PDB file of C-alpha atoms in Angstrom:
ATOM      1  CA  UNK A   1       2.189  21.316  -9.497  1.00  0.00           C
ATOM      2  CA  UNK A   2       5.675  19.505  -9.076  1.00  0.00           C
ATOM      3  CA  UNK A   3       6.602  17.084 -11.895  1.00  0.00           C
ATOM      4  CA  UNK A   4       9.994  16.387 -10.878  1.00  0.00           C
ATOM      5  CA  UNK A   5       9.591  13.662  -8.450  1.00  0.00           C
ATOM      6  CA  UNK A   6      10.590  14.091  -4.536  1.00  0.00           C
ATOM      7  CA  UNK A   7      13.891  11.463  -4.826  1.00  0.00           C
ATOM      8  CA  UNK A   8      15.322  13.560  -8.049  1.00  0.00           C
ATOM      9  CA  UNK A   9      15.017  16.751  -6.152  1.00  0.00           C
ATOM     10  CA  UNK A  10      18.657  18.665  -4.716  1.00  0.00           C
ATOM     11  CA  UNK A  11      18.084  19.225  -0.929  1.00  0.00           C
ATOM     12  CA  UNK A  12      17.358  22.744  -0.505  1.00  0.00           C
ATOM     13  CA  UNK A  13      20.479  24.177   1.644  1.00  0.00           C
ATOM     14  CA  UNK A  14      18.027  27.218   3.261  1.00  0.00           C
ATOM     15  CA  UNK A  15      19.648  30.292   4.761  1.00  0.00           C
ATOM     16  CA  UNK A  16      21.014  30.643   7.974  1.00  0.00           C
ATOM     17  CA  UNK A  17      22.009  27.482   9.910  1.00  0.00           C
ATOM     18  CA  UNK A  18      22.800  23.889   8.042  1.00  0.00           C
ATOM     19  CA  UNK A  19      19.995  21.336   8.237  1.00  0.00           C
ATOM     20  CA  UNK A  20      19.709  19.428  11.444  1.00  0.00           C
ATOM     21  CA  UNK A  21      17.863  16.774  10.227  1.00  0.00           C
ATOM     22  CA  UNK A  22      17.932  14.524   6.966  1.00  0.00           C
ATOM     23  CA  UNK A  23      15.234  13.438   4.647  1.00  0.00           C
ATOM     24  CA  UNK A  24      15.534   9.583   6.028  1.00  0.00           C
ATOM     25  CA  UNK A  25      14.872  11.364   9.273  1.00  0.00           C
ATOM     26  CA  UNK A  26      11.416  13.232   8.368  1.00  0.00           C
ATOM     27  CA  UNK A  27      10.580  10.177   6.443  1.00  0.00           C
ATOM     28  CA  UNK A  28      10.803   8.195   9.853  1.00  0.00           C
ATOM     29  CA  UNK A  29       8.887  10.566  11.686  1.00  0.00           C
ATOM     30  CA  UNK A  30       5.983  10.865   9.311  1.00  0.00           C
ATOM     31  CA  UNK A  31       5.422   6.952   9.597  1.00  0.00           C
ATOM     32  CA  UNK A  32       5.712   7.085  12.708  1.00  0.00           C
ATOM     33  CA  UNK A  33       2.555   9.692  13.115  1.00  0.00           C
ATOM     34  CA  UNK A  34       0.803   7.715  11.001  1.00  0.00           C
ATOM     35  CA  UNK A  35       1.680   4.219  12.830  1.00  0.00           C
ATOM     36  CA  UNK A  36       0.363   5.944  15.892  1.00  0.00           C
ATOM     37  CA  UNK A  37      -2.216   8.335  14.950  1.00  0.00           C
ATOM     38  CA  UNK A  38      -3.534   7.292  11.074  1.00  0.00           C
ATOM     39  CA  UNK A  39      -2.773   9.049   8.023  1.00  0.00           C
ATOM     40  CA  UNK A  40      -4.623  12.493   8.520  1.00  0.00           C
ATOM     41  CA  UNK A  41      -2.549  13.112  11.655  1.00  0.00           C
ATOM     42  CA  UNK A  42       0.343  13.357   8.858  1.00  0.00           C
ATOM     43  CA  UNK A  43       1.056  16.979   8.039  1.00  0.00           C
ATOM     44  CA  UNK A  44       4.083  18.912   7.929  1.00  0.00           C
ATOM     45  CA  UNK A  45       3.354  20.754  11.463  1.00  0.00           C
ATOM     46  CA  UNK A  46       2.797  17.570  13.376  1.00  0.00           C
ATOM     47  CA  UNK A  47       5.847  16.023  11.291  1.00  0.00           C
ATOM     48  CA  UNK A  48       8.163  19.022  12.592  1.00  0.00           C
ATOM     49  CA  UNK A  49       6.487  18.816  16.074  1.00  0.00           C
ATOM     50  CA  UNK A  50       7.780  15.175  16.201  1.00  0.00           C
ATOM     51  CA  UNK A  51      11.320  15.964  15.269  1.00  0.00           C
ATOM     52  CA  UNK A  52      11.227  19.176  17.616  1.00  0.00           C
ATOM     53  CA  UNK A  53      11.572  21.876  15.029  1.00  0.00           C
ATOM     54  CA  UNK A  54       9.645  24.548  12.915  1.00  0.00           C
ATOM     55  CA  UNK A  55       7.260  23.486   9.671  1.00  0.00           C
ATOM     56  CA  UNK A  56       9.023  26.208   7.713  1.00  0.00           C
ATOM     57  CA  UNK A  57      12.466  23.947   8.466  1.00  0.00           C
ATOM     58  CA  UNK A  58      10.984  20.932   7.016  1.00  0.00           C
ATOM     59  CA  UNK A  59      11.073  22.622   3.376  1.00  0.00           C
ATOM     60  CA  UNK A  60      14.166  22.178   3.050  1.00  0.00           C
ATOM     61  CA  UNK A  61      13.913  18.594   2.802  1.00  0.00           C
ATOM     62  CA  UNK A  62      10.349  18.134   1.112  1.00  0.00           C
ATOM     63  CA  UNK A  63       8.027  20.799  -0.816  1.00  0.00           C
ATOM     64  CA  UNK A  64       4.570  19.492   0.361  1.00  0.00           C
ATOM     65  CA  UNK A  65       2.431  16.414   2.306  1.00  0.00           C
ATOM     66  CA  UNK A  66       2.846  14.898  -1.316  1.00  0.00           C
ATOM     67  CA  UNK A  67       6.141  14.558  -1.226  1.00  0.00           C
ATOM     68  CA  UNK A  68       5.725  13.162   2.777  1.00  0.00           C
ATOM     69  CA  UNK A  69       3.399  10.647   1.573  1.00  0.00           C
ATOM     70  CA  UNK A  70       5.438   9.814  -0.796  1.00  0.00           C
ATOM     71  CA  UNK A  71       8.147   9.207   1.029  1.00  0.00           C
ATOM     72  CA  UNK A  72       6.324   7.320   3.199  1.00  0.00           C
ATOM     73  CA  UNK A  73       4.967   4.668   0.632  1.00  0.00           C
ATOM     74  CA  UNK A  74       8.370   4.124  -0.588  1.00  0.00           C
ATOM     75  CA  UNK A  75      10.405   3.641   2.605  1.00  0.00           C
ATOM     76  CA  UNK A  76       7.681   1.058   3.352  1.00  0.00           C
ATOM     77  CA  UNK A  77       8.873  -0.855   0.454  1.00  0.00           C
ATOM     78  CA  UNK A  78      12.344  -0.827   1.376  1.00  0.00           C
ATOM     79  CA  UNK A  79      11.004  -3.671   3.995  1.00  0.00           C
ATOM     80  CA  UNK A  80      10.607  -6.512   1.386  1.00  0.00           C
ATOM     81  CA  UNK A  81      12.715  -9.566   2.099  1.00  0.00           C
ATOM     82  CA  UNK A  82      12.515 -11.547  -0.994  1.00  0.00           C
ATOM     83  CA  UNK A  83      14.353 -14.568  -2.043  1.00  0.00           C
ATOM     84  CA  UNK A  84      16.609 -14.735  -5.062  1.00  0.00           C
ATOM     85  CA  UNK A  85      14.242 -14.960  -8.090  1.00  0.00           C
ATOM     86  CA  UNK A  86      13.968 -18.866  -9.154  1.00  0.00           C
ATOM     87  CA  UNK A  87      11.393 -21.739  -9.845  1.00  0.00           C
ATOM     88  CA  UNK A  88       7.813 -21.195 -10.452  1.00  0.00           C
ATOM     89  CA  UNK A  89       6.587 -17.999 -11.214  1.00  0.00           C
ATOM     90  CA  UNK A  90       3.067 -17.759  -9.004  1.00  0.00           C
ATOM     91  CA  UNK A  91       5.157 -18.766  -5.585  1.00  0.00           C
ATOM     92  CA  UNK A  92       7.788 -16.311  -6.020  1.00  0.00           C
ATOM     93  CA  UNK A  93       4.545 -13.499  -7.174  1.00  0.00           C
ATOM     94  CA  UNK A  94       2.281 -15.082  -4.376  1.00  0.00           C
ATOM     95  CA  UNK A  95       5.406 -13.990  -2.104  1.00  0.00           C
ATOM     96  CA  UNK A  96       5.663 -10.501  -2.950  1.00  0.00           C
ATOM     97  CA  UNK A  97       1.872 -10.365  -1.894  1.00  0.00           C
ATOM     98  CA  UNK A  98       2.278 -12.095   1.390  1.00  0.00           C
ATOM     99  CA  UNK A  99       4.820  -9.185   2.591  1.00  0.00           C
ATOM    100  CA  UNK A 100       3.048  -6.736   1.077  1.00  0.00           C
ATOM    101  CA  UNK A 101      -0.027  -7.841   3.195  1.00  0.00           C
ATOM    102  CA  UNK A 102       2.226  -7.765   5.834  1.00  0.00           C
ATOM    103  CA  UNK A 103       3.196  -4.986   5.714  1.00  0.00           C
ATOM    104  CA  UNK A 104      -0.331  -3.079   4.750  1.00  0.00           C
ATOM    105  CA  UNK A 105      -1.390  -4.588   7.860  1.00  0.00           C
ATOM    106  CA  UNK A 106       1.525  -3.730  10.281  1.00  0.00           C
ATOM    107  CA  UNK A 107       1.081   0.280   8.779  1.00  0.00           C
ATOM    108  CA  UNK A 108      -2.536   0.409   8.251  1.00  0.00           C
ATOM    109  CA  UNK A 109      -2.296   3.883   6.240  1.00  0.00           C
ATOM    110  CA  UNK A 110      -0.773   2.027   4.072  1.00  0.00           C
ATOM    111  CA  UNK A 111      -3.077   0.515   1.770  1.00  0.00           C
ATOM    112  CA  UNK A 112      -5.193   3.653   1.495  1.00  0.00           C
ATOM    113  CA  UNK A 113      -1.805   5.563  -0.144  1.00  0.00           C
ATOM    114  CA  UNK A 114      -1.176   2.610  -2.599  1.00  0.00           C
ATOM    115  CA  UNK A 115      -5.013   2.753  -3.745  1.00  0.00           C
ATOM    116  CA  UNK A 116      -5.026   6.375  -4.606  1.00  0.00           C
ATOM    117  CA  UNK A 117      -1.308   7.684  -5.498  1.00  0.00           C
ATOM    118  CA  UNK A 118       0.846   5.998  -7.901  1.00  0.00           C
ATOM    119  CA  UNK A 119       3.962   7.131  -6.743  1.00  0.00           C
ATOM    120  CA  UNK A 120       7.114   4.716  -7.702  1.00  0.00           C
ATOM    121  CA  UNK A 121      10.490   5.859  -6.283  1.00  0.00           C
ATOM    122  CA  UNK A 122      13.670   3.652  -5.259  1.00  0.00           C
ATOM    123  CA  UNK A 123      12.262   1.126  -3.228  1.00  0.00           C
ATOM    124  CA  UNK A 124       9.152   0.478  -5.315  1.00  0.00           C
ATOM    125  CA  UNK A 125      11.473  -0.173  -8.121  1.00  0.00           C
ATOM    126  CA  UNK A 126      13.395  -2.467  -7.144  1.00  0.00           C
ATOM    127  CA  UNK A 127      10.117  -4.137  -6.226  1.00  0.00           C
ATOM    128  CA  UNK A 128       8.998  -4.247  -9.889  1.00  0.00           C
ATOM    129  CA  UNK A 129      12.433  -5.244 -10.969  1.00  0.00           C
ATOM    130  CA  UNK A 130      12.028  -8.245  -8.493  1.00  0.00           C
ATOM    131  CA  UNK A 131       8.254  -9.182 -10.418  1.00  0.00           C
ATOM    132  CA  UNK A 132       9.204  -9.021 -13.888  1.00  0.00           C
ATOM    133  CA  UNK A 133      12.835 -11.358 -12.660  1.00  0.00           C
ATOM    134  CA  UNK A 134       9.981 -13.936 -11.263  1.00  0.00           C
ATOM    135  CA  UNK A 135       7.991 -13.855 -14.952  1.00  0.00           C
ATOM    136  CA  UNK A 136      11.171 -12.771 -16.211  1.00  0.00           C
ATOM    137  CA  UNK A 137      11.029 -16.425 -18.397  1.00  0.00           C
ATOM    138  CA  UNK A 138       6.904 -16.421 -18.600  1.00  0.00           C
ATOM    139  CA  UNK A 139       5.642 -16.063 -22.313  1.00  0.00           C
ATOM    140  CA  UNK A 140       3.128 -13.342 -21.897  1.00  0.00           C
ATOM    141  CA  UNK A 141       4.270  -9.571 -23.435  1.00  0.00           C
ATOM    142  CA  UNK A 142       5.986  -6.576 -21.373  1.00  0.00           C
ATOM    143  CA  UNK A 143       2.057  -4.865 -21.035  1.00  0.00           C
ATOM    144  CA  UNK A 144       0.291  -7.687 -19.276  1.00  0.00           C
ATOM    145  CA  UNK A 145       3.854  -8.364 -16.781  1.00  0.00           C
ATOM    146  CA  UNK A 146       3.362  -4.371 -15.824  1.00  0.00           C
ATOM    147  CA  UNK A 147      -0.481  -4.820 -15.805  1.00  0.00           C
ATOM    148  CA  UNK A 148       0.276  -7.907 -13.222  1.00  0.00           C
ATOM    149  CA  UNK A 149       2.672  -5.884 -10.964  1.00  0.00           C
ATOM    150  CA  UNK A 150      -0.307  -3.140 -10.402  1.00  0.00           C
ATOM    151  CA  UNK A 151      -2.948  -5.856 -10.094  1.00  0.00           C
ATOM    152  CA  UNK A 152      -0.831  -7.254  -7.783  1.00  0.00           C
ATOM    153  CA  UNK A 153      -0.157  -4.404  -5.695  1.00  0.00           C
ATOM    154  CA  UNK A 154      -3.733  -3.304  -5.705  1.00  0.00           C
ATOM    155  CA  UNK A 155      -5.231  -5.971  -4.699  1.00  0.00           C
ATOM    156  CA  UNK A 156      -3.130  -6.840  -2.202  1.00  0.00           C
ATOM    157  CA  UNK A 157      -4.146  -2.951  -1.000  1.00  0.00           C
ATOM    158  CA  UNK A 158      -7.988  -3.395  -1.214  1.00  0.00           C
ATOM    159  CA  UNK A 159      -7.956  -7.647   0.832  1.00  0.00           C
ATOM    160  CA  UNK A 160      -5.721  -5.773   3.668  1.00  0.00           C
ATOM    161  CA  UNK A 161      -7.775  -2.582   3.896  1.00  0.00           C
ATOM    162  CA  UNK A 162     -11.036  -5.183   3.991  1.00  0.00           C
ATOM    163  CA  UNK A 163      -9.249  -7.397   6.994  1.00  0.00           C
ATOM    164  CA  UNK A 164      -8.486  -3.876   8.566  1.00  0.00           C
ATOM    165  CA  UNK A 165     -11.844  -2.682   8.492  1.00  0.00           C
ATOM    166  CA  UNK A 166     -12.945  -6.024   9.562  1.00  0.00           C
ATOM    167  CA  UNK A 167     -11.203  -5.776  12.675  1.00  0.00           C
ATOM    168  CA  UNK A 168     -12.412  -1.837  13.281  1.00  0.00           C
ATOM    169  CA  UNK A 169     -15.923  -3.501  13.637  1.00  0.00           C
ATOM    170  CA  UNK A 170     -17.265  -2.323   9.737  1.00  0.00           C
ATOM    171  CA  UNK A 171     -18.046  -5.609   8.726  1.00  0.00           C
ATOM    172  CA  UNK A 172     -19.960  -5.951  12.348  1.00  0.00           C
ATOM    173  CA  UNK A 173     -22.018  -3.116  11.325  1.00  0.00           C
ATOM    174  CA  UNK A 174     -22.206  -4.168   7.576  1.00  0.00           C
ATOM    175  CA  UNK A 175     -23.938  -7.371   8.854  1.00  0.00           C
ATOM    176  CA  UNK A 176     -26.456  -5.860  10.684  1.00  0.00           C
ATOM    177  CA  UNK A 177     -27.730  -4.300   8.355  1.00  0.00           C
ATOM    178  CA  UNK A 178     -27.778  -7.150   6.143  1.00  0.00           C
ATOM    179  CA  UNK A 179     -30.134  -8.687   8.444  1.00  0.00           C
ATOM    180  CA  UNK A 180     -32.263  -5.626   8.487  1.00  0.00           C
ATOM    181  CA  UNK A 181     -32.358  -6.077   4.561  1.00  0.00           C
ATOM    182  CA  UNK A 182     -33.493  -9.748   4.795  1.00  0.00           C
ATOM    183  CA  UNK A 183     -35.823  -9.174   7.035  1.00  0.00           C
ATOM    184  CA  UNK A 184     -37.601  -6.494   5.189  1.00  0.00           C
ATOM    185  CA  UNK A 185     -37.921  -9.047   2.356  1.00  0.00           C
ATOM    186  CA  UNK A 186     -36.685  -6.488  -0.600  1.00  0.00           C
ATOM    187  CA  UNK A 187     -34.219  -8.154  -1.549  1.00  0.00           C
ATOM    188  CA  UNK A 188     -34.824 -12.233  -2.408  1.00  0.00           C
ATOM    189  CA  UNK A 189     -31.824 -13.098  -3.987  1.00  0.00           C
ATOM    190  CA  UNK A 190     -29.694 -11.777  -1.349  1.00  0.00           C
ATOM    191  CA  UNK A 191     -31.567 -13.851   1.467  1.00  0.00           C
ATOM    192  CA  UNK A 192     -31.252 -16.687  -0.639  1.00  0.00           C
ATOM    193  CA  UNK A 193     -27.366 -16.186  -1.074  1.00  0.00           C
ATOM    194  CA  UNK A 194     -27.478 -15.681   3.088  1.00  0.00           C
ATOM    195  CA  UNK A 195     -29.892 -17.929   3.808  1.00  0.00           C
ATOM    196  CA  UNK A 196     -30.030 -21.201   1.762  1.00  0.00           C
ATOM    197  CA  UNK A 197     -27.164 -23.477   1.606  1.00  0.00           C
ATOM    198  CA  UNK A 198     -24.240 -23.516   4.219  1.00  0.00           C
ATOM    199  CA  UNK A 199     -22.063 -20.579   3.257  1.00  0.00           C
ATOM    200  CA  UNK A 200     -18.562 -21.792   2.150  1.00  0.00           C
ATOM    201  CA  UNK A 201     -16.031 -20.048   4.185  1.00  0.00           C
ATOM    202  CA  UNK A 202     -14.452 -17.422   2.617  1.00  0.00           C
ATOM    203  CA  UNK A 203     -11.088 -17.734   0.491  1.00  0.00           C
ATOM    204  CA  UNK A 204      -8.047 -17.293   1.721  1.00  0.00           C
ATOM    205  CA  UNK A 205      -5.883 -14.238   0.847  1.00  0.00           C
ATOM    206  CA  UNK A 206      -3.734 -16.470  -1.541  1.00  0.00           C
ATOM    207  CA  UNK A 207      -6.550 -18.300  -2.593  1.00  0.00           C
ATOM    208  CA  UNK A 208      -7.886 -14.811  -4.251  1.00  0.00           C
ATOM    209  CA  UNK A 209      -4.509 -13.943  -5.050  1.00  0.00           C
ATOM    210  CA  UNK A 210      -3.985 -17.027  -6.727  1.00  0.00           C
ATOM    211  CA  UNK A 211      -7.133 -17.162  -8.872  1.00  0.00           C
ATOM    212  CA  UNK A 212      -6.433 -13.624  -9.814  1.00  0.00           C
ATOM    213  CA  UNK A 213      -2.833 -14.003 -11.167  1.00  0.00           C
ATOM    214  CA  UNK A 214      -3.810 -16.892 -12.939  1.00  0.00           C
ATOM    215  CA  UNK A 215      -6.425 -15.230 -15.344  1.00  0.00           C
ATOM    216  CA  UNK A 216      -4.184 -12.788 -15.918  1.00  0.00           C
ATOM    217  CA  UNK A 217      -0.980 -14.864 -16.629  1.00  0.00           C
ATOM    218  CA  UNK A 218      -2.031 -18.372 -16.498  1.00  0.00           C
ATOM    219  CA  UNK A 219      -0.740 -20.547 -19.038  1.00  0.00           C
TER     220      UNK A 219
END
């Protein structure tokens, strides 16, 4: 397995004719699949297919879907638009979240790659330079700053993956069988949760966010 991660890697210069294409380019063309088509359309045949060449040419540029994915979580990041680090520290984390939601939701892959690979190239560090600027003056130690970036980024992963099954009609199907379950009377505290008072709406995104980042770091 490759230890040497995909951004510290030489371009491999191949035999024969010079590269066509650059790595930005395949990059582009992977999120694009997956923008269109979801994340398991992304392999290095359909990637090549999109920039009209050969899978073999695409090694030149990456070694594997790994390195794609990659990539592809990275460039993402390169989106951010954050203000100058200043003032409170929750706004200026609560921020970071917001465009991160953003952008989970505008590339719905997204959030799946951020749950279950821990890649960290240029983009996503300058994105954890930006979060330990904003706590840069909070009193809590180096581990628990760190330990709030990846809450932070995690969460923000799992609330956009929930509103994005939400709107593929899971929680439509979740609640029906909810109803099943109260009505087969199994289950009493859950119809009493359901069923007795008014439900309160639920939080907001930065509500949870919030709440969150303030057991961790609150003061």
């Amino acid at each position: 397995m490759e230890t040497v991660p995909v951004w510290l890697r030489d371009r491999r210069s191949g035999v024969g004719r010079p590269a066509e294409r650059s790595r930005a380019e395949v990059t582009a063309a992977a999120i694009a699949l997956a923008d269109r088509e979801g994340l398991p359309a992304v392999s290095m045949r359909r990637v090549a297919a999109e920039l009209g060449t050969g899978a073999a040419s695409l090694y030149r540029y990456v070694d594997s879907r790994d390195d794609l994915l990659d990539l592809m979580t990275d460039e993402v990041a390169g989106a951010y638009r954050l203000p100058a680090p200043g003032g409170a520290w929750l706004p200026g984390l609560l921020e970071v979240c917001r465009q991160g939601r953003d952008l989970m939701l505008r590339h719905g892959w997204l959030p799946e790659l951020v749950l279950t690979r821990s890649a960290l190239g240029p983009h996503g560090t300058d994105l954890l330079e930006h979060v330990l600027a904003v706590l840069s003056e909070h009193p809590a130690d180096t581990g628990r700053k760190l330990e709030a970036f990846a809450v932070m980024s995690t969460l923000t992963a799992a609330l956009a993956l929930h509103e994005l099954n939400a709107a593929s009609g899971t929680r439509q199907r979740q609640g029906a069988y909810l109803a099943h379950a109260i009505t087969a009377g199994r289950h009493p505290h859950l119809t009493s949760a359901l069923t007795g008072d008014p439900l309160v709406p639920a939080p907001s995104f930065e509500d949870t966010v919030s709440r969150v980042l303030l057991g961790l770091l609150g003061e």
